PDB file of N, CA and C in Angstrom:
ATOM      1  N   MET I 203      26.750  32.780 -48.133  1.00 85.00           N
ATOM      2  CA  MET I 203      27.929  32.441 -47.346  1.00 85.00           C
ATOM      3  C   MET I 203      27.687  31.791 -46.643  1.00 85.00           C
ATOM      4  N   PRO I 204      27.978  30.036 -47.491  1.00 94.00           N
ATOM      5  CA  PRO I 204      26.656  28.816 -46.384  1.00 94.00           C
ATOM      6  C   PRO I 204      28.095  28.718 -45.517  1.00 94.00           C
ATOM      7  N   HIS I 205      28.070  28.366 -44.359  1.00 96.00           N
ATOM      8  CA  HIS I 205      28.268  27.338 -43.362  1.00 96.00           C
ATOM      9  C   HIS I 205      28.604  26.144 -42.893  1.00 96.00           C
ATOM     10  N   ILE I 206      28.958  25.630 -42.507  1.00 96.00           N
ATOM     11  CA  ILE I 206      29.207  24.062 -42.144  1.00 96.00           C
ATOM     12  C   ILE I 206      29.565  23.580 -41.096  1.00 96.00           C
ATOM     13  N   THR I 207      28.752  22.566 -40.880  1.00 95.00           N
ATOM     14  CA  THR I 207      29.009  22.659 -38.960  1.00 95.00           C
ATOM     15  C   THR I 207      29.546  21.278 -38.260  1.00 95.00           C
ATOM     16  N   VAL I 208      30.401  21.130 -38.216  1.00 96.00           N
ATOM     17  CA  VAL I 208      30.716  19.075 -38.175  1.00 96.00           C
ATOM     18  C   VAL I 208      31.065  19.517 -36.235  1.00 96.00           C
ATOM     19  N   GLN I 209      29.919  18.143 -36.106  1.00 96.00           N
ATOM     20  CA  GLN I 209      29.577  17.626 -34.457  1.00 96.00           C
ATOM     21  C   GLN I 209      29.803  16.214 -34.387  1.00 96.00           C
ATOM     22  N   MET I 210      31.233  16.197 -33.808  1.00 97.00           N
ATOM     23  CA  MET I 210      31.439  14.847 -33.821  1.00 97.00           C
ATOM     24  C   MET I 210      32.018  15.042 -31.681  1.00 97.00           C
ATOM     25  N   TYR I 211      31.714  13.337 -31.593  1.00 97.00           N
ATOM     26  CA  TYR I 211      32.732  13.225 -30.384  1.00 97.00           C
ATOM     27  C   TYR I 211      34.051  13.675 -29.673  1.00 97.00           C
ATOM     28  N   PRO I 212      34.366  14.402 -28.509  1.00 98.00           N
ATOM     29  CA  PRO I 212      35.515  14.816 -28.660  1.00 98.00           C
ATOM     30  C   PRO I 212      37.040  13.879 -28.772  1.00 98.00           C
ATOM     31  N   GLY I 213      37.765  13.887 -29.143  1.00 98.00           N
ATOM     32  CA  GLY I 213      39.496  13.444 -28.564  1.00 98.00           C
ATOM     33  C   GLY I 213      40.015  13.640 -30.223  1.00 98.00           C
ATOM     34  N   ARG I 214      39.564  14.084 -31.066  1.00 98.00           N
ATOM     35  CA  ARG I 214      40.685  13.959 -32.507  1.00 98.00           C
ATOM     36  C   ARG I 214      41.257  15.293 -32.688  1.00 98.00           C
ATOM     37  N   SER I 215      42.235  14.955 -33.329  1.00 98.00           N
ATOM     38  CA  SER I 215      43.298  16.633 -32.370  1.00 98.00           C
ATOM     39  C   SER I 215      42.683  18.168 -33.282  1.00 98.00           C
ATOM     40  N   GLY I 216      43.432  18.878 -32.906  1.00 97.00           N
ATOM     41  CA  GLY I 216      42.884  20.213 -33.958  1.00 97.00           C
ATOM     42  C   GLY I 216      43.601  19.835 -35.488  1.00 97.00           C
ATOM     43  N   GLU I 217      44.786  19.373 -35.940  1.00 98.00           N
ATOM     44  CA  GLU I 217      45.256  19.069 -36.951  1.00 98.00           C
ATOM     45  C   GLU I 217      44.135  18.401 -37.861  1.00 98.00           C
ATOM     46  N   LEU I 218      43.819  17.393 -37.765  1.00 98.00           N
ATOM     47  CA  LEU I 218      43.155  15.898 -37.835  1.00 98.00           C
ATOM     48  C   LEU I 218      41.207  17.274 -38.322  1.00 98.00           C
ATOM     49  N   LYS I 219      40.972  18.167 -37.127  1.00 98.00           N
ATOM     50  CA  LYS I 219      39.650  18.390 -37.475  1.00 98.00           C
ATOM     51  C   LYS I 219      40.225  19.914 -38.196  1.00 98.00           C
ATOM     52  N   LYS I 220      41.640  20.296 -38.521  1.00 98.00           N
ATOM     53  CA  LYS I 220      41.980  21.218 -39.703  1.00 98.00           C
ATOM     54  C   LYS I 220      41.984  20.691 -41.220  1.00 98.00           C
ATOM     55  N   GLU I 221      42.455  19.482 -41.114  1.00 98.00           N
ATOM     56  CA  GLU I 221      41.885  18.293 -42.080  1.00 98.00           C
ATOM     57  C   GLU I 221      40.790  18.462 -42.794  1.00 98.00           C
ATOM     58  N   LEU I 222      39.894  17.440 -41.605  1.00 98.00           N
ATOM     59  CA  LEU I 222      38.375  17.772 -41.756  1.00 98.00           C
ATOM     60  C   LEU I 222      37.204  18.975 -43.004  1.00 98.00           C
ATOM     61  N   ALA I 223      37.639  19.514 -41.839  1.00 98.00           N
ATOM     62  CA  ALA I 223      37.355  21.348 -42.382  1.00 98.00           C
ATOM     63  C   ALA I 223      37.921  21.744 -44.081  1.00 98.00           C
ATOM     64  N   GLU I 224      38.802  21.424 -44.377  1.00 98.00           N
ATOM     65  CA  GLU I 224      39.510  21.848 -45.149  1.00 98.00           C
ATOM     66  C   GLU I 224      39.618  20.656 -45.822  1.00 98.00           C
ATOM     67  N   ALA I 225      39.466  19.678 -45.916  1.00 98.00           N
ATOM     68  CA  ALA I 225      37.907  18.732 -47.009  1.00 98.00           C
ATOM     69  C   ALA I 225      37.025  19.245 -47.116  1.00 98.00           C
ATOM     70  N   LEU I 226      36.537  19.516 -46.306  1.00 98.00           N
ATOM     71  CA  LEU I 226      34.995  20.361 -46.566  1.00 98.00           C
ATOM     72  C   LEU I 226      34.339  21.281 -47.364  1.00 98.00           C
ATOM     73  N   LEU I 227      36.094  21.997 -46.709  1.00 97.00           N
ATOM     74  CA  LEU I 227      35.818  23.298 -47.822  1.00 97.00           C
ATOM     75  C   LEU I 227      36.150  23.597 -49.308  1.00 97.00           C
ATOM     76  N   GLU I 228      36.466  22.428 -49.528  1.00 98.00           N
ATOM     77  CA  GLU I 228      37.495  22.519 -50.635  1.00 98.00           C
ATOM     78  C   GLU I 228      36.219  21.101 -51.240  1.00 98.00           C
ATOM     79  N   ALA I 229      35.341  20.949 -51.071  1.00 98.00           N
ATOM     80  CA  ALA I 229      34.500  19.830 -51.762  1.00 98.00           C
ATOM     81  C   ALA I 229      32.911  20.678 -52.222  1.00 98.00           C
ATOM     82  N   ALA I 230      32.735  22.017 -51.290  1.00 97.00           N
ATOM     83  CA  ALA I 230      31.246  22.730 -51.173  1.00 97.00           C
ATOM     84  C   ALA I 230      32.153  23.368 -52.248  1.00 97.00           C
ATOM     85  N   SER I 231      33.590  24.027 -51.826  1.00 97.00           N
ATOM     86  CA  SER I 231      33.769  25.075 -53.308  1.00 97.00           C
ATOM     87  C   SER I 231      33.771  24.459 -54.518  1.00 97.00           C
ATOM     88  N   LYS I 232      33.550  23.585 -54.712  1.00 98.00           N
ATOM     89  CA  LYS I 232      33.727  22.608 -55.839  1.00 98.00           C
ATOM     90  C   LYS I 232      32.402  22.505 -56.519  1.00 98.00           C
ATOM     91  N   THR I 233      31.627  21.691 -55.687  1.00 97.00           N
ATOM     92  CA  THR I 233      30.107  20.789 -55.347  1.00 97.00           C
ATOM     93  C   THR I 233      29.552  22.824 -56.199  1.00 97.00           C
ATOM     94  N   LEU I 234      28.908  23.705 -55.788  1.00 97.00           N
ATOM     95  CA  LEU I 234      28.383  24.796 -55.238  1.00 97.00           C
ATOM     96  C   LEU I 234      28.931  25.991 -56.357  1.00 97.00           C
ATOM     97  N   GLY I 235      29.950  25.632 -57.300  1.00 96.00           N
ATOM     98  CA  GLY I 235      30.907  26.623 -57.938  1.00 96.00           C
ATOM     99  C   GLY I 235      30.978  27.839 -56.929  1.00 96.00           C
ATOM    100  N   ARG I 236      31.713  27.674 -56.172  1.00 96.00           N
ATOM    101  CA  ARG I 236      31.967  29.382 -55.442  1.00 96.00           C
ATOM    102  C   ARG I 236      32.813  29.289 -54.834  1.00 96.00           C
ATOM    103  N   GLU I 237      33.290  30.497 -54.362  1.00 96.00           N
ATOM    104  CA  GLU I 237      35.519  30.568 -54.196  1.00 96.00           C
ATOM    105  C   GLU I 237      35.281  30.300 -52.337  1.00 96.00           C
ATOM    106  N   LYS I 238      36.039  29.685 -51.885  1.00 96.00           N
ATOM    107  CA  LYS I 238      35.975  29.075 -50.775  1.00 96.00           C
ATOM    108  C   LYS I 238      35.956  30.287 -49.897  1.00 96.00           C
ATOM    109  N   ALA I 239      36.674  31.307 -50.273  1.00 96.00           N
ATOM    110  CA  ALA I 239      36.406  32.629 -49.528  1.00 96.00           C
ATOM    111  C   ALA I 239      34.919  32.869 -48.976  1.00 96.00           C
ATOM    112  N   HIS I 240      34.103  32.474 -49.875  1.00 96.00           N
ATOM    113  CA  HIS I 240      32.592  32.612 -49.234  1.00 96.00           C
ATOM    114  C   HIS I 240      32.358  31.864 -48.122  1.00 96.00           C
ATOM    115  N   PHE I 241      32.809  30.032 -47.870  1.00 97.00           N
ATOM    116  CA  PHE I 241      32.284  29.638 -46.863  1.00 97.00           C
ATOM    117  C   PHE I 241      33.312  29.231 -45.515  1.00 97.00           C
ATOM    118  N   SER I 242      32.535  29.163 -44.791  1.00 97.00           N
ATOM    119  CA  SER I 242      32.986  29.212 -43.266  1.00 97.00           C
ATOM    120  C   SER I 242      33.088  27.875 -42.631  1.00 97.00           C
ATOM    121  N   VAL I 243      33.389  27.127 -41.665  1.00 98.00           N
ATOM    122  CA  VAL I 243      33.421  25.492 -41.631  1.00 98.00           C
ATOM    123  C   VAL I 243      34.165  25.710 -39.887  1.00 98.00           C
ATOM    124  N   SER I 244      32.397  25.189 -39.049  1.00 97.00           N
ATOM    125  CA  SER I 244      33.126  24.764 -37.679  1.00 97.00           C
ATOM    126  C   SER I 244      32.925  23.409 -37.124  1.00 97.00           C
ATOM    127  N   VAL I 245      34.348  22.941 -36.303  1.00 97.00           N
ATOM    128  CA  VAL I 245      33.788  21.423 -35.547  1.00 97.00           C
ATOM    129  C   VAL I 245      33.886  21.759 -34.106  1.00 97.00           C
ATOM    130  N   GLU I 246      32.305  20.883 -33.693  1.00 97.00           N
ATOM    131  CA  GLU I 246      32.053  20.537 -32.457  1.00 97.00           C
ATOM    132  C   GLU I 246      32.179  19.204 -31.332  1.00 97.00           C
ATOM    133  N   ASP I 247      32.726  19.522 -30.366  1.00 98.00           N
ATOM    134  CA  ASP I 247      33.376  18.558 -29.683  1.00 98.00           C
ATOM    135  C   ASP I 247      31.336  18.180 -29.040  1.00 98.00           C
ATOM    136  N   VAL I 248      31.247  16.616 -28.832  1.00 97.00           N
ATOM    137  CA  VAL I 248      30.259  17.552 -28.469  1.00 97.00           C
ATOM    138  C   VAL I 248      30.373  15.991 -27.297  1.00 97.00           C
ATOM    139  N   PRO I 249      30.860  15.470 -26.256  1.00 98.00           N
ATOM    140  CA  PRO I 249      30.674  14.529 -25.140  1.00 98.00           C
ATOM    141  C   PRO I 249      28.931  13.293 -25.970  1.00 98.00           C
ATOM    142  N   GLN I 250      29.937  12.659 -25.580  1.00 97.00           N
ATOM    143  CA  GLN I 250      29.105  10.910 -25.666  1.00 97.00           C
ATOM    144  C   GLN I 250      27.875  11.374 -25.290  1.00 97.00           C
ATOM    145  N   GLU I 251      28.046  11.322 -23.416  1.00 98.00           N
ATOM    146  CA  GLU I 251      26.469  11.215 -22.933  1.00 98.00           C
ATOM    147  C   GLU I 251      25.451  12.182 -23.155  1.00 98.00           C
ATOM    148  N   GLU I 252      25.955  13.680 -24.381  1.00 97.00           N
ATOM    149  CA  GLU I 252      24.854  14.210 -24.647  1.00 97.00           C
ATOM    150  C   GLU I 252      24.325  14.659 -26.369  1.00 97.00           C
ATOM    151  N   TRP I 253      24.683  13.229 -26.807  1.00 96.00           N
ATOM    152  CA  TRP I 253      24.828  13.198 -28.479  1.00 96.00           C
ATOM    153  C   TRP I 253      23.125  12.499 -28.419  1.00 96.00           C
ATOM    154  N   LYS I 254      23.240  12.195 -27.463  1.00 95.00           N
ATOM    155  CA  LYS I 254      21.900  11.968 -27.251  1.00 95.00           C
ATOM    156  C   LYS I 254      20.449  13.299 -28.103  1.00 95.00           C
ATOM    157  N   ASN I 255      20.654  14.036 -26.785  1.00 94.00           N
ATOM    158  CA  ASN I 255      19.861  15.354 -26.975  1.00 94.00           C
ATOM    159  C   ASN I 255      19.768  16.515 -27.671  1.00 94.00           C
ATOM    160  N   ARG I 256      21.977  16.989 -27.972  1.00 93.00           N
ATOM    161  CA  ARG I 256      22.384  17.716 -28.348  1.00 93.00           C
ATOM    162  C   ARG I 256      22.307  17.320 -30.021  1.00 93.00           C
ATOM    163  N   VAL I 257      22.557  16.237 -30.463  1.00 93.00           N
ATOM    164  CA  VAL I 257      22.430  16.421 -31.930  1.00 93.00           C
ATOM    165  C   VAL I 257      21.679  15.004 -32.198  1.00 93.00           C
ATOM    166  N   TYR I 258      21.398  14.004 -32.400  1.00 92.00           N
ATOM    167  CA  TYR I 258      20.577  12.709 -32.550  1.00 92.00           C
ATOM    168  C   TYR I 258      19.019  13.079 -32.691  1.00 92.00           C
ATOM    169  N   ASP I 259      18.957  13.853 -31.380  1.00 91.00           N
ATOM    170  CA  ASP I 259      17.654  13.923 -31.012  1.00 91.00           C
ATOM    171  C   ASP I 259      16.585  15.373 -32.641  1.00 91.00           C
ATOM    172  N   LYS I 260      17.998  15.946 -32.839  1.00 86.00           N
ATOM    173  CA  LYS I 260      17.532  17.087 -33.359  1.00 86.00           C
ATOM    174  C   LYS I 260      17.856  16.844 -35.260  1.00 86.00           C
ATOM    175  N   VAL I 261      18.579  15.845 -35.466  1.00 83.00           N
ATOM    176  CA  VAL I 261      18.339  15.411 -36.838  1.00 83.00           C
ATOM    177  C   VAL I 261      17.623  14.727 -37.260  1.00 83.00           C
ATOM    178  N   LEU I 262      16.704  13.835 -36.417  1.00 74.00           N
ATOM    179  CA  LEU I 262      15.589  13.265 -36.947  1.00 74.00           C
ATOM    180  C   LEU I 262      14.438  14.486 -36.968  1.00 74.00           C
ATOM    181  N   VAL I 263      14.346  14.523 -36.525  1.00 74.00           N
ATOM    182  CA  VAL I 263      13.390  16.397 -36.545  1.00 74.00           C
ATOM    183  C   VAL I 263      13.515  16.553 -37.434  1.00 74.00           C
ATOM    184  N   ASP I 264      15.001  17.352 -37.336  1.00 77.00           N
ATOM    185  CA  ASP I 264      14.754  18.150 -38.593  1.00 77.00           C
ATOM    186  C   ASP I 264      14.720  17.893 -39.856  1.00 77.00           C
ATOM    187  N   ARG I 265      13.609  18.584 -40.284  1.00 76.00           N
ATOM    188  CA  ARG I 265      13.592  18.408 -41.997  1.00 76.00           C
ATOM    189  C   ARG I 265      14.343  18.636 -43.405  1.00 76.00           C
ATOM    190  N   ASN I 266      15.885  19.531 -43.249  1.00 84.00           N
ATOM    191  CA  ASN I 266      16.843  20.216 -43.734  1.00 84.00           C
ATOM    192  C   ASN I 266      17.972  18.561 -43.826  1.00 84.00           C
ATOM    193  N   THR I 267      17.516  18.420 -42.770  1.00 88.00           N
ATOM    194  CA  THR I 267      19.293  17.427 -42.383  1.00 88.00           C
ATOM    195  C   THR I 267      18.860  16.300 -43.752  1.00 88.00           C
ATOM    196  N   VAL I 268      19.823  16.436 -45.000  1.00 88.00           N
ATOM    197  CA  VAL I 268      19.717  15.764 -46.389  1.00 88.00           C
ATOM    198  C   VAL I 268      20.278  14.368 -46.982  1.00 88.00           C
ATOM    199  N   ILE I 269      21.451  13.832 -45.653  1.00 88.00           N
ATOM    200  CA  ILE I 269      21.215  12.337 -45.297  1.00 88.00           C
ATOM    201  C   ILE I 269      20.654  12.703 -43.297  1.00 88.00           C
ATOM    202  N   GLN I 270      20.054  11.529 -43.228  1.00 85.00           N
ATOM    203  CA  GLN I 270      20.133  10.580 -41.638  1.00 85.00           C
ATOM    204  C   GLN I 270      20.810   9.538 -41.176  1.00 85.00           C
ATOM    205  N   PRO I 271      21.479   9.300 -40.269  1.00 88.00           N
ATOM    206  CA  PRO I 271      22.435   8.654 -39.621  1.00 88.00           C
ATOM    207  C   PRO I 271      21.603   7.539 -39.980  1.00 88.00           C
ATOM    208  N   GLY I 272      22.929   6.426 -40.231  1.00 88.00           N
ATOM    209  CA  GLY I 272      21.977   5.264 -40.571  1.00 88.00           C
ATOM    210  C   GLY I 272      22.984   4.232 -39.158  1.00 88.00           C
ATOM    211  N   TYR I 273      21.922   5.317 -38.555  1.00 89.00           N
ATOM    212  CA  TYR I 273      22.578   4.164 -36.677  1.00 89.00           C
ATOM    213  C   TYR I 273      21.076   4.373 -35.542  1.00 89.00           C
ATOM    214  N   GLN I 274      20.891   3.850 -34.737  1.00 87.00           N
ATOM    215  CA  GLN I 274      20.076   4.182 -33.392  1.00 87.00           C
ATOM    216  C   GLN I 274      20.283   4.417 -32.694  1.00 87.00           C
ATOM    217  N   MET I 275      19.657   5.229 -31.450  1.00 89.00           N
ATOM    218  CA  MET I 275      20.018   5.409 -30.328  1.00 89.00           C
ATOM    219  C   MET I 275      18.491   4.889 -29.651  1.00 89.00           C
TER     220      MET I 275
END
């Protein structure tokens, strides 16, 4: 049961987050050949001042991160 997590700065509407989650669900379902019911998606707001510690530093050391960020902090 794949789970997709999106972390981003706050400020986007619940409607936009739902639209993003649905687009990710659609792409994952199609790519992996599984029904949408097999997936879950969460969207987490991370304040800008916490981004480096909570997200960026973990992404750079996580060997499972398939696409590394194209920016530096």
